[in-house]
Amino acid sequence: MVCGSQIDEKIAELTQHFDLKQYVTNLVEDKTATSQMNSECVQKLSQYVNNFETYQTEIAMLLLYSGRDINDLGRYRDCNDLDYSRYISFTVKGLPIGIYLGMCLPKECTADDFKPVSQQLVGVAKYIENYIPDVGMLKVDWTEENFKFYDSKAKNAENTKVTAGFIVAVSFFSFFIICCILGSLFECRLNRIKQKLQERSMSSEGTLDDTNAETGPSPADIKPRGAFQKFLFAFAVGNNSRRLIFGRGENTDKELEILNGIRVFAITFVIIGHTMLYSLRGPVSNPAEFLVWIQDISFTIMLASPYVVDIFFWLSGFLGCYLMLELMKKKGGRSQPYHFILLHRYLRIAPLYMATLFFFWQIMSMAGNGPVFYSYKDDYAGA
């Protein structure tokens, strides 16, 4: 890994050989760039330049609602509320950290008008890359696809159209929520019946005649009966919460519950590492801090995540083998067929995994709106 001093040396070398101001000047004077823009956009920009006093209010509002620095997205909603403006977002793809810029431009200008700028930026990126050859994570095969301009409002509208998949997802999760509500109500009813039986048995303990208490059902007999009741009870929030939080091991293997606790810490570690990684791909307002952060001790959370995954898998395999051996002991050395064990593990993991993917693919991608919200579906939901 390249340390901070080496990066500073590379930046100093780059600034010494690369005159950014002169490059931008040449880019502005390049007639081929403006010739590929539509005439309405060029005409409007020319009016702003040649008649500044006439359009000074419009120009001031466009500048006010535009970003002024890297990952400064400006004021997206305020720009879209203007009758004469269009919000265009600029994105650099392919880097480990996100680079964005929000621009509030005349409505005559579209995202396609900036394709010539993308071509010019490819040359800039390749030139800069010559001065940082030893930073592997910054080595990118630069093309125009790495520099994209989007009409954010139109792109968001395109990505949030109601599809058949969205309807199926909403129907599925609505059914799941209804089952959870009905299951929880059913659990409350069972608990109330158990409580009444306990109160009745306690009140009859001091009487001489206990025949009524003996002939009636006990609280332990109150269980879901029938396939429908068992199905509802499987969705009960209280019952599932207790099984999730409290240990389920028998007296012979309660000492192994600590390993399940370690698994919880391991998966939490992995989640934190992934959260830190993916947060960098968004519009971080101070991306230069990343160079400082990678030298901090907290960065080890991200670096250690792959090893924690190995620990989690090892513990899962160990506990799975232990439970299988316990089952064989109870059955006198006989075990279930191997394919039944694999099927059991698959049915435990796959439904939740697929439901989570389905939720983030079809519902989360429809649940927001913002200057770069479209990138969620394009980059993560696999549109």
PDB file of N, CA, C and O in Angstrom, residues 322-349:
ATOM      1  N   TYR A 322     -21.216 -30.626  14.912  1.00  0.00           N
ATOM      2  CA  TYR A 322     -21.494 -31.023  16.291  1.00  0.00           C
ATOM      3  C   TYR A 322     -22.961 -31.430  16.455  1.00  0.00           C
ATOM      4  O   TYR A 322     -23.269 -32.461  17.059  1.00  0.00           O
ATOM      5  N   LEU A 323     -23.858 -30.611  15.914  1.00  0.00           N
ATOM      6  CA  LEU A 323     -25.279 -30.935  16.026  1.00  0.00           C
ATOM      7  C   LEU A 323     -25.612 -32.223  15.293  1.00  0.00           C
ATOM      8  O   LEU A 323     -26.468 -32.999  15.730  1.00  0.00           O
ATOM      9  N   MET A 324     -24.948 -32.473  14.173  1.00  0.00           N
ATOM     10  CA  MET A 324     -25.184 -33.705  13.433  1.00  0.00           C
ATOM     11  C   MET A 324     -24.714 -34.916  14.241  1.00  0.00           C
ATOM     12  O   MET A 324     -25.379 -35.961  14.281  1.00  0.00           O
ATOM     13  N   LEU A 325     -23.566 -34.787  14.917  1.00  0.00           N
ATOM     14  CA  LEU A 325     -23.081 -35.873  15.760  1.00  0.00           C
ATOM     15  C   LEU A 325     -24.000 -36.118  16.962  1.00  0.00           C
ATOM     16  O   LEU A 325     -24.213 -37.273  17.369  1.00  0.00           O
ATOM     17  N   GLU A 326     -24.547 -35.041  17.530  1.00  0.00           N
ATOM     18  CA  GLU A 326     -25.500 -35.196  18.624  1.00  0.00           C
ATOM     19  C   GLU A 326     -26.746 -35.931  18.152  1.00  0.00           C
ATOM     20  O   GLU A 326     -27.292 -36.785  18.869  1.00  0.00           O
ATOM     21  N   LEU A 327     -27.201 -35.626  16.953  1.00  0.00           N
ATOM     22  CA  LEU A 327     -28.365 -36.304  16.398  1.00  0.00           C
ATOM     23  C   LEU A 327     -28.065 -37.778  16.149  1.00  0.00           C
ATOM     24  O   LEU A 327     -28.915 -38.652  16.406  1.00  0.00           O
ATOM     25  N   MET A 328     -26.867 -38.078  15.662  1.00  0.00           N
ATOM     26  CA  MET A 328     -26.483 -39.471  15.437  1.00  0.00           C
ATOM     27  C   MET A 328     -26.415 -40.237  16.763  1.00  0.00           C
ATOM     28  O   MET A 328     -26.779 -41.424  16.836  1.00  0.00           O
ATOM     29  N   LYS A 329     -25.958 -39.554  17.821  1.00  0.00           N
ATOM     30  CA  LYS A 329     -25.891 -40.196  19.127  1.00  0.00           C
ATOM     31  C   LYS A 329     -27.270 -40.571  19.634  1.00  0.00           C
ATOM     32  O   LYS A 329     -27.467 -41.653  20.212  1.00  0.00           O
ATOM     33  N   LYS A 330     -28.239 -39.698  19.433  1.00  0.00           N
ATOM     34  CA  LYS A 330     -29.602 -39.977  19.880  1.00  0.00           C
ATOM     35  C   LYS A 330     -30.232 -41.111  19.091  1.00  0.00           C
ATOM     36  O   LYS A 330     -31.084 -41.847  19.602  1.00  0.00           O
ATOM     37  N   LYS A 331     -29.821 -41.255  17.824  1.00  0.00           N
ATOM     38  CA  LYS A 331     -30.405 -42.293  16.960  1.00  0.00           C
ATOM     39  C   LYS A 331     -29.559 -43.550  16.901  1.00  0.00           C
ATOM     40  O   LYS A 331     -29.733 -44.367  15.995  1.00  0.00           O
ATOM     41  N   GLY A 332     -28.636 -43.686  17.846  1.00  0.00           N
ATOM     42  CA  GLY A 332     -27.838 -44.898  17.899  1.00  0.00           C
ATOM     43  C   GLY A 332     -26.826 -45.020  16.781  1.00  0.00           C
ATOM     44  O   GLY A 332     -26.561 -46.136  16.295  1.00  0.00           O
ATOM     45  N   GLY A 333     -26.266 -43.907  16.345  1.00  0.00           N
ATOM     46  CA  GLY A 333     -25.249 -43.927  15.304  1.00  0.00           C
ATOM     47  C   GLY A 333     -25.774 -43.719  13.901  1.00  0.00           C
ATOM     48  O   GLY A 333     -24.995 -43.619  12.947  1.00  0.00           O
ATOM     49  N   ARG A 334     -27.082 -43.670  13.764  1.00  0.00           N
ATOM     50  CA  ARG A 334     -27.669 -43.431  12.437  1.00  0.00           C
ATOM     51  C   ARG A 334     -27.874 -41.931  12.228  1.00  0.00           C
ATOM     52  O   ARG A 334     -28.174 -41.202  13.162  1.00  0.00           O
ATOM     53  N   SER A 335     -27.714 -41.508  11.007  1.00  0.00           N
ATOM     54  CA  SER A 335     -27.903 -40.091  10.680  1.00  0.00           C
ATOM     55  C   SER A 335     -28.825 -39.952   9.481  1.00  0.00           C
ATOM     56  O   SER A 335     -29.111 -40.933   8.781  1.00  0.00           O
ATOM     57  N   GLN A 336     -29.282 -38.751   9.288  1.00  0.00           N
ATOM     58  CA  GLN A 336     -30.098 -38.478   8.118  1.00  0.00           C
ATOM     59  C   GLN A 336     -29.259 -38.584   6.854  1.00  0.00           C
ATOM     60  O   GLN A 336     -28.038 -38.401   6.894  1.00  0.00           O
ATOM     61  N   PRO A 337     -29.892 -38.871   5.720  1.00  0.00           N
ATOM     62  CA  PRO A 337     -29.143 -38.885   4.453  1.00  0.00           C
ATOM     63  C   PRO A 337     -28.475 -37.536   4.204  1.00  0.00           C
ATOM     64  O   PRO A 337     -28.999 -36.488   4.586  1.00  0.00           O
ATOM     65  N   TYR A 338     -27.334 -37.582   3.568  1.00  0.00           N
ATOM     66  CA  TYR A 338     -26.533 -36.379   3.363  1.00  0.00           C
ATOM     67  C   TYR A 338     -27.297 -35.316   2.583  1.00  0.00           C
ATOM     68  O   TYR A 338     -27.211 -34.127   2.893  1.00  0.00           O
ATOM     69  N   HIS A 339     -28.059 -35.736   1.573  1.00  0.00           N
ATOM     70  CA  HIS A 339     -28.774 -34.737   0.769  1.00  0.00           C
ATOM     71  C   HIS A 339     -29.888 -34.069   1.567  1.00  0.00           C
ATOM     72  O   HIS A 339     -30.257 -32.926   1.292  1.00  0.00           O
ATOM     73  N   PHE A 340     -30.436 -34.746   2.587  1.00  0.00           N
ATOM     74  CA  PHE A 340     -31.439 -34.115   3.447  1.00  0.00           C
ATOM     75  C   PHE A 340     -30.805 -33.019   4.299  1.00  0.00           C
ATOM     76  O   PHE A 340     -31.427 -31.982   4.561  1.00  0.00           O
ATOM     77  N   ILE A 341     -29.574 -33.257   4.749  1.00  0.00           N
ATOM     78  CA  ILE A 341     -28.879 -32.247   5.538  1.00  0.00           C
ATOM     79  C   ILE A 341     -28.605 -30.996   4.702  1.00  0.00           C
ATOM     80  O   ILE A 341     -28.824 -29.857   5.148  1.00  0.00           O
ATOM     81  N   LEU A 342     -28.142 -31.208   3.461  1.00  0.00           N
ATOM     82  CA  LEU A 342     -27.896 -30.069   2.576  1.00  0.00           C
ATOM     83  C   LEU A 342     -29.185 -29.325   2.265  1.00  0.00           C
ATOM     84  O   LEU A 342     -29.226 -28.093   2.225  1.00  0.00           O
ATOM     85  N   LEU A 343     -30.268 -30.089   2.041  1.00  0.00           N
ATOM     86  CA  LEU A 343     -31.562 -29.452   1.752  1.00  0.00           C
ATOM     87  C   LEU A 343     -32.042 -28.632   2.947  1.00  0.00           C
ATOM     88  O   LEU A 343     -32.581 -27.530   2.776  1.00  0.00           O
ATOM     89  N   HIS A 344     -31.830 -29.162   4.148  1.00  0.00           N
ATOM     90  CA  HIS A 344     -32.233 -28.433   5.354  1.00  0.00           C
ATOM     91  C   HIS A 344     -31.487 -27.110   5.478  1.00  0.00           C
ATOM     92  O   HIS A 344     -32.080 -26.066   5.785  1.00  0.00           O
ATOM     93  N   ARG A 345     -30.171 -27.131   5.236  1.00  0.00           N
ATOM     94  CA  ARG A 345     -29.392 -25.902   5.317  1.00  0.00           C
ATOM     95  C   ARG A 345     -29.813 -24.915   4.234  1.00  0.00           C
ATOM     96  O   ARG A 345     -29.877 -23.704   4.464  1.00  0.00           O
ATOM     97  N   TYR A 346     -30.088 -25.435   3.043  1.00  0.00           N
ATOM     98  CA  TYR A 346     -30.502 -24.564   1.943  1.00  0.00           C
ATOM     99  C   TYR A 346     -31.835 -23.883   2.267  1.00  0.00           C
ATOM    100  O   TYR A 346     -31.995 -22.674   2.040  1.00  0.00           O
ATOM    101  N   LEU A 347     -32.784 -24.654   2.802  1.00  0.00           N
ATOM    102  CA  LEU A 347     -34.102 -24.088   3.105  1.00  0.00           C
ATOM    103  C   LEU A 347     -34.033 -23.091   4.261  1.00  0.00           C
ATOM    104  O   LEU A 347     -34.907 -22.225   4.379  1.00  0.00           O
ATOM    105  N   ARG A 348     -33.029 -23.185   5.106  1.00  0.00           N
ATOM    106  CA  ARG A 348     -32.877 -22.224   6.204  1.00  0.00           C
ATOM    107  C   ARG A 348     -32.307 -20.899   5.713  1.00  0.00           C
ATOM    108  O   ARG A 348     -32.641 -19.838   6.237  1.00  0.00           O
ATOM    109  N   ILE A 349     -31.422 -20.962   4.731  1.00  0.00           N
ATOM    110  CA  ILE A 349     -30.681 -19.767   4.316  1.00  0.00           C
ATOM    111  C   ILE A 349     -31.275 -19.126   3.072  1.00  0.00           C
ATOM    112  O   ILE A 349     -31.450 -17.901   3.011  1.00  0.00           O
TER     113      ILE A 349
END
